[in-house]
Coordinates of C-alpha atoms and ligand atoms in Angstrom, one line a residue:
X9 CA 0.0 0.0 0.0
X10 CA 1.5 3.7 -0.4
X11 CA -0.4 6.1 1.6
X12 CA -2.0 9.0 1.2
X13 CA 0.1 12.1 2.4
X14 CA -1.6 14.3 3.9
X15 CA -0.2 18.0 2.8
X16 CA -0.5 20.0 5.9
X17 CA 0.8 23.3 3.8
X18 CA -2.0 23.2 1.2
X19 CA -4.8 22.2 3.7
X20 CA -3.3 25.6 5.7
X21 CA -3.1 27.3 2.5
X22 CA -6.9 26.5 2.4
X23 CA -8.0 27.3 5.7
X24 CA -6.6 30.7 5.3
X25 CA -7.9 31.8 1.7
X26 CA -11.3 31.1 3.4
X27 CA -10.4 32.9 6.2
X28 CA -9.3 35.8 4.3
X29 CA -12.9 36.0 2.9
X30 CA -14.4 35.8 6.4
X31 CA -11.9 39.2 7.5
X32 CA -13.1 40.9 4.3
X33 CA -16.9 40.3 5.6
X34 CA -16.1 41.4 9.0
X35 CA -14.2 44.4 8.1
X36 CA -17.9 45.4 5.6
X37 CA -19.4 45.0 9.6
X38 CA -16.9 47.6 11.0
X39 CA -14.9 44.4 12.8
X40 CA -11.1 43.9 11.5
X41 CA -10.0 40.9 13.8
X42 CA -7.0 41.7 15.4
X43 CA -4.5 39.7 16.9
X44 CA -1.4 40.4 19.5
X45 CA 1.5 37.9 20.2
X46 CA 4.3 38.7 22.9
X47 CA 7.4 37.9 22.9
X48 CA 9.6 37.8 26.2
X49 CA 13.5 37.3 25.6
X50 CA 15.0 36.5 22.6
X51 CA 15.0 32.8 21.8
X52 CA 15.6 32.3 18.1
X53 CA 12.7 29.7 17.9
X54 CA 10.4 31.6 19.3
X55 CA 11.4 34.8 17.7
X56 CA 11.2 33.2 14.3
X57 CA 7.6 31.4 15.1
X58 CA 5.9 35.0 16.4
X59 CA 7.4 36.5 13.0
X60 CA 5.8 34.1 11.1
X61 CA 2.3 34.5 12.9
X62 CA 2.4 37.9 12.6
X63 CA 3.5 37.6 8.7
X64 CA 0.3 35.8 8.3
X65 CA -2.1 37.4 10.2
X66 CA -1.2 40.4 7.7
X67 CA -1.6 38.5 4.8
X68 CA -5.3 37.8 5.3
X69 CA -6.0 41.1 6.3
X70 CA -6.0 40.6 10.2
X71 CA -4.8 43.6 12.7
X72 CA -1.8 42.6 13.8
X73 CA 0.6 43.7 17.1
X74 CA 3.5 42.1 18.3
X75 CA 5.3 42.8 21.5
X76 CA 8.5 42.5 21.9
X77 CA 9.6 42.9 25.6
X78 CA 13.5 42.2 27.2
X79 CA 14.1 39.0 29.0
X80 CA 14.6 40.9 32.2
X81 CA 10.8 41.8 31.9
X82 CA 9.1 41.5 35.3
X83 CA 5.7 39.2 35.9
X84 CA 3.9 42.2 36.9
X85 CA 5.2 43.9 34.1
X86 CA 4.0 41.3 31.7
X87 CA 0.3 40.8 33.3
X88 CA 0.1 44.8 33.0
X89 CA 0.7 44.4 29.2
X90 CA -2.2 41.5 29.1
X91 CA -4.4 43.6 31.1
X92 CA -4.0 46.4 28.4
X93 CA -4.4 43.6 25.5
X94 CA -7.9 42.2 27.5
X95 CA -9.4 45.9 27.2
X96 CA -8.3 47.1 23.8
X97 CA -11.0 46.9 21.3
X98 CA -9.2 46.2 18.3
X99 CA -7.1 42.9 19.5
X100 CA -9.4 39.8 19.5
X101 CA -7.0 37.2 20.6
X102 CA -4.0 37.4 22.3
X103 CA -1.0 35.1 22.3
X104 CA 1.7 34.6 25.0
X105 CA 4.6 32.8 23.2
X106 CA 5.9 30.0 25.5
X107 CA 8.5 29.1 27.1
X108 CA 8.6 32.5 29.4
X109 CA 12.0 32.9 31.6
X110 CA 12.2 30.7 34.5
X111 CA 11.0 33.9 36.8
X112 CA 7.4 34.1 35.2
X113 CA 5.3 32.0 36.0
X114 CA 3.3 30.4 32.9
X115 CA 0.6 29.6 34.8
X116 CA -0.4 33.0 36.0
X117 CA 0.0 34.6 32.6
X118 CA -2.2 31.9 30.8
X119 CA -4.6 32.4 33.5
X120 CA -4.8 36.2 33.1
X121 CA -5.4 36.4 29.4
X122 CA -9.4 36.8 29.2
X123 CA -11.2 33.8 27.7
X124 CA -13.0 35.5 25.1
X125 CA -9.3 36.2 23.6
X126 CA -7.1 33.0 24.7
X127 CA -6.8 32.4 20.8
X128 CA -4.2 29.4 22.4
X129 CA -6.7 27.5 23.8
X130 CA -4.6 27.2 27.0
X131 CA -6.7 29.0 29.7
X132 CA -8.1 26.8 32.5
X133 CA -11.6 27.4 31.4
X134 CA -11.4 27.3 27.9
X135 CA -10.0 23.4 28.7
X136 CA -12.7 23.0 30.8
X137 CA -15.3 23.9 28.4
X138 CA -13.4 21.8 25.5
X139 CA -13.6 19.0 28.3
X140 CA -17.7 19.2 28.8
X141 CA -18.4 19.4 25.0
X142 CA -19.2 23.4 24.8
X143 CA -18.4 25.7 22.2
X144 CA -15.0 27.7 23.3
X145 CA -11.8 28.4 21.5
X146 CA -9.7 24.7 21.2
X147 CA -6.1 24.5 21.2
X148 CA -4.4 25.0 18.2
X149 CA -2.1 21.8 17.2
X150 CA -4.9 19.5 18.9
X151 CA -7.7 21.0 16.7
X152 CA -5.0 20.8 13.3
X153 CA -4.8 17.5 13.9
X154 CA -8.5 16.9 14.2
X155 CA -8.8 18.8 10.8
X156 CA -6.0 17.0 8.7
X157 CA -7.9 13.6 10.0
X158 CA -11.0 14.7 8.5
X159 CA -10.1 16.1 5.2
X160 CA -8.5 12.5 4.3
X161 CA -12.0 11.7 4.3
X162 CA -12.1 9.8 7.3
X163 CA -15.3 9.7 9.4
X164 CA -13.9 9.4 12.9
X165 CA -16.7 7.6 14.6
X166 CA -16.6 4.4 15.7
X167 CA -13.2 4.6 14.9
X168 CA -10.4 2.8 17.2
X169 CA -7.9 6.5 17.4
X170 CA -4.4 5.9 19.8
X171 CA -2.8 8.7 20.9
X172 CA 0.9 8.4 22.2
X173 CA 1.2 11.2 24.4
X174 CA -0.4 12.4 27.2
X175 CA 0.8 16.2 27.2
X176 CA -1.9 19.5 28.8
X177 CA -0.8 21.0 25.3
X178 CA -1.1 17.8 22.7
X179 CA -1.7 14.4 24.0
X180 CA -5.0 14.5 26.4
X181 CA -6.8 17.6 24.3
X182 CA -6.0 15.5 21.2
X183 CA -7.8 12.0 22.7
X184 CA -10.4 14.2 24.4
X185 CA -11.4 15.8 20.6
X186 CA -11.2 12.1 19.1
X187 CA -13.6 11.4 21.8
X188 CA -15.6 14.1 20.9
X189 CA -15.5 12.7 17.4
X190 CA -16.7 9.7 19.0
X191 CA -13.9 8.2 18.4
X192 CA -12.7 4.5 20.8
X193 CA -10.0 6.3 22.1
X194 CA -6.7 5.0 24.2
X195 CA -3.9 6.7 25.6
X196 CA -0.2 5.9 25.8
X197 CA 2.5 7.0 27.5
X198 CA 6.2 6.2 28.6
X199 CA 4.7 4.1 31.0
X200 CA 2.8 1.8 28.7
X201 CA 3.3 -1.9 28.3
X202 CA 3.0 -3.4 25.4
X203 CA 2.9 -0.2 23.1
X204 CA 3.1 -1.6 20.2
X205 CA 0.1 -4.2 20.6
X206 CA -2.1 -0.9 21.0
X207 CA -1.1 1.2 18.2
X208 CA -1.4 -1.6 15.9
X209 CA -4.9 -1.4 16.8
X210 CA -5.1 2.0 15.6
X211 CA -7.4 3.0 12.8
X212 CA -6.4 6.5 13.6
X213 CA -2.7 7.2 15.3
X214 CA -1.5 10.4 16.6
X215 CA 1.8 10.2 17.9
X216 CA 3.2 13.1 20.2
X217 CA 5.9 12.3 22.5
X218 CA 8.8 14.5 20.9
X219 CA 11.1 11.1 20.5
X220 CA 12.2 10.6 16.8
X221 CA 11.7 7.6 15.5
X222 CA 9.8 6.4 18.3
X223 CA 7.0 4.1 16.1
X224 CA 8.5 1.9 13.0
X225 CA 6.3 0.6 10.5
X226 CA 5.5 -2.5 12.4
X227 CA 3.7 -0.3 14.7
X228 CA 1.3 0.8 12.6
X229 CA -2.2 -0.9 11.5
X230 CA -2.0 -1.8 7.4
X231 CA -4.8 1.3 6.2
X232 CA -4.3 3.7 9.6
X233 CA -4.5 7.5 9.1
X234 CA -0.9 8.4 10.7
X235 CA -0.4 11.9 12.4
X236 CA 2.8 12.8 13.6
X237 CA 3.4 15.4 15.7
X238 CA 6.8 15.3 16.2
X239 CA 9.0 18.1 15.5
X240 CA 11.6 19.1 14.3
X241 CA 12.3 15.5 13.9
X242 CA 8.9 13.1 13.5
X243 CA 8.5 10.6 16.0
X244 CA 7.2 7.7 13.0
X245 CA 9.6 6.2 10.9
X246 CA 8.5 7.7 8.1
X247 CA 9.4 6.0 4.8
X248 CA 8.5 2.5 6.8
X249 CA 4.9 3.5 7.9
X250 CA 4.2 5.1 4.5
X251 CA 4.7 1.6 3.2
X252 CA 2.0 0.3 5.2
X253 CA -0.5 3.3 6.4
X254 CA -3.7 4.4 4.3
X255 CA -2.3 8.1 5.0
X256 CA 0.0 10.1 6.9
X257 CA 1.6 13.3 7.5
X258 CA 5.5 14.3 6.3
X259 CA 7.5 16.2 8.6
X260 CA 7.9 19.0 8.2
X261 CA 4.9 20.4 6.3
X262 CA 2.2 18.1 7.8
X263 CA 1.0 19.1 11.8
X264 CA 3.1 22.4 12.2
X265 CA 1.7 24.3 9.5
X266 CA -2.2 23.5 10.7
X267 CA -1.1 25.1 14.1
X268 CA -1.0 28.8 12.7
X269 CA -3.9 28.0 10.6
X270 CA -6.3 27.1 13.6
X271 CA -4.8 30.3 15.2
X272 CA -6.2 32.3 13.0
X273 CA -9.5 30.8 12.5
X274 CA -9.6 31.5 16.6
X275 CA -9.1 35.2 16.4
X276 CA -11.4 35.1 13.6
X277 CA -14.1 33.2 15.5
X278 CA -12.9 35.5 18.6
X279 CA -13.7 38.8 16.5
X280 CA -17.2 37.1 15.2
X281 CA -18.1 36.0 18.6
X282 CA -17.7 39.7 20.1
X283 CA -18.9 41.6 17.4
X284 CA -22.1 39.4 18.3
X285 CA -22.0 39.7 22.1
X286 CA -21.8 43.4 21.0
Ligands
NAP309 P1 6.0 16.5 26.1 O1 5.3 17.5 27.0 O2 7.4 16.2 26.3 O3 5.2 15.1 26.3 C1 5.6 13.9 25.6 C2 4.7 12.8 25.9 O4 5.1 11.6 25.3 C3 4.6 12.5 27.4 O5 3.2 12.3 27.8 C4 5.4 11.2 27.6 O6 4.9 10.3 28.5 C5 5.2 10.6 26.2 N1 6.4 9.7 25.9 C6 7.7 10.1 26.0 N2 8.5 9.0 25.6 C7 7.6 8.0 25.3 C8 7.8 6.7 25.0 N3 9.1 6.2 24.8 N4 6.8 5.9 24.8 C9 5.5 6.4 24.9 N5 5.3 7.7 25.3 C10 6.3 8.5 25.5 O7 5.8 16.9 24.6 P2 4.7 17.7 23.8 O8 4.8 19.1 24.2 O9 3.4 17.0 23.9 O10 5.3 17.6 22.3 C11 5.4 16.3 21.7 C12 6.0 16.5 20.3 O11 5.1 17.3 19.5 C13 7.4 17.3 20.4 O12 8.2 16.7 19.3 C14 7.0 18.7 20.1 O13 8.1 19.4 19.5 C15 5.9 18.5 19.1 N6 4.9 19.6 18.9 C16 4.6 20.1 17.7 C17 3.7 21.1 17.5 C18 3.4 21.6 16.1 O14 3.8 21.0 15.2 N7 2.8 22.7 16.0 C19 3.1 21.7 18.6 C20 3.4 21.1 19.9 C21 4.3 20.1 20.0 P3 4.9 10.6 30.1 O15 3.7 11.5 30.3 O16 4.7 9.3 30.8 O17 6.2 11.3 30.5

């Protein structure tokens, strides 16, 4: 069999052209969705990932700030900035980029960003509503994933999806949307025996445990739908699951492009939701 590869850049490329249409609408309403990201310190990753949100966001014709603040920033200094971003009228979703220096504490910074606007998905509510089934902004790489899944044509239901991983950002939001799918969901993690007689029961595998080459091809159910999360290295042994999975994401160009994708559909819905709420 040679699976289907699922082209995370085009499904993106998508996503946003449609978005871009949705902006135009909202701008005709007096709305331009706007979205700010901060930056503290100057790691080159995260540097090079707020400059690429940012690039976006102005490409579809979203309001766009970024704010860049010194490593030596303070907590308060930082939850004064969010307070400022949870009043302004013209940003819709906000965006902490993570990791923050050891002395901040993630936590309280996630917790301070108002819910209407945590674009991230990462709040304790907005997790708490994706956990009872209610509408609310979902995290971004979980709901990418959920996306790619579908548009192979898959119908998730009744489906047996395995998720290796059990990460507050990946892992358990990932199993609790396949559930939502009503998908048979099962979780594994670097304490699970037997791995490989679970995933092999996987109609639908999602691997996110950040450990290249992790899952070789005899790990993998002959017709699965593959998703691997892995970066900058995937965690599947690529060219040896291709040979025997119905479809499955490349790395690069498969899970990380989605993530910026569902961020913008999240300021987007964000923008919609309070132009509504007046
Ligand atoms: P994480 O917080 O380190 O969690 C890794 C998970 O994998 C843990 O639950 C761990 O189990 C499990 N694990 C580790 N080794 C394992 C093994 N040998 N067998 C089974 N399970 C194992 O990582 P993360 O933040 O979820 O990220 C996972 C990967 O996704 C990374 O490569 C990361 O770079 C990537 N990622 C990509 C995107 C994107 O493309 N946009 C976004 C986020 C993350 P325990 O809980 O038992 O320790």
């Amino acid at each position: 069999m040679t699976a289907q590869i699922i082209n995370g850049r085009a499904i993106r490329d998508e996503i946003l052209a449609g978005l871009k249409q949705d902006i135009e609408e909202l701008k005709q309403q007096g709305v331009q969705p706007g979205l700010a990201v901060v930056l503290v310190g100057d790691d080159p990753a995260s540097k090079q990932y707020v400059g690429m949100k940012a690039k976006k966001s102005k490409e579809i014709g979203m309001y766009s700030e970024v704010h860049t603040l010194p490593s030596t920033t303070s907590q308060d200094e930082l939850l004064a900035l969010i307070d400022k971003l949870n009043n302004a009228h013209n940003v819709h979703g906000i965006l902490v980029q993570l990791p923050l220096p050891a002395h901040i504490e993630e936590k309280a910074v996630i917790d301070a960003i108002r819910v209407e606007k945590d674009v991230d998905g990462f709040h304790p509510v907005s997790v708490g509503n994706m956990m009872i089934g209610d509408d609310c902004l979902l995290p971004c790489t979980p709901a990418g994933i959920i996306e790619l899944i579908k548009r192979t044509g898959t119908d998730i239901a009744g489906k047996h999806a395995v998720v290796v991983g059990r990460s507050n950002i990946v892992g358990k939001p990932v199993a609790l949307l396949l559930l939502r799918e009503n998908a048979t969901v099962s979780v594994c993690h670097s304490k699970t025996a037997n791995m490989k007689e679970i995933t092999r029961q996987a109609d639908i595998l999602v691997v996110a445990a950040g450990r290249p080459g992790l899952i070789p091809g005899d790990y993998v159910k002959p017709g699965a739908v593959v998703i691997d999360v892995g970066t900058p290295v995937g965690d599947v042994q690529y060219e040896e699951a291709a040979a025997v999975a119905g479809a499955i994401t490349p790395v690069p160009g498969g899970v990380g492009p989605m993530t910026i994708a569902m961020l913008m559909s999240n300021t987007v819905k964000a923008a919609r939701q309070m132009l509504a709420n007046g």
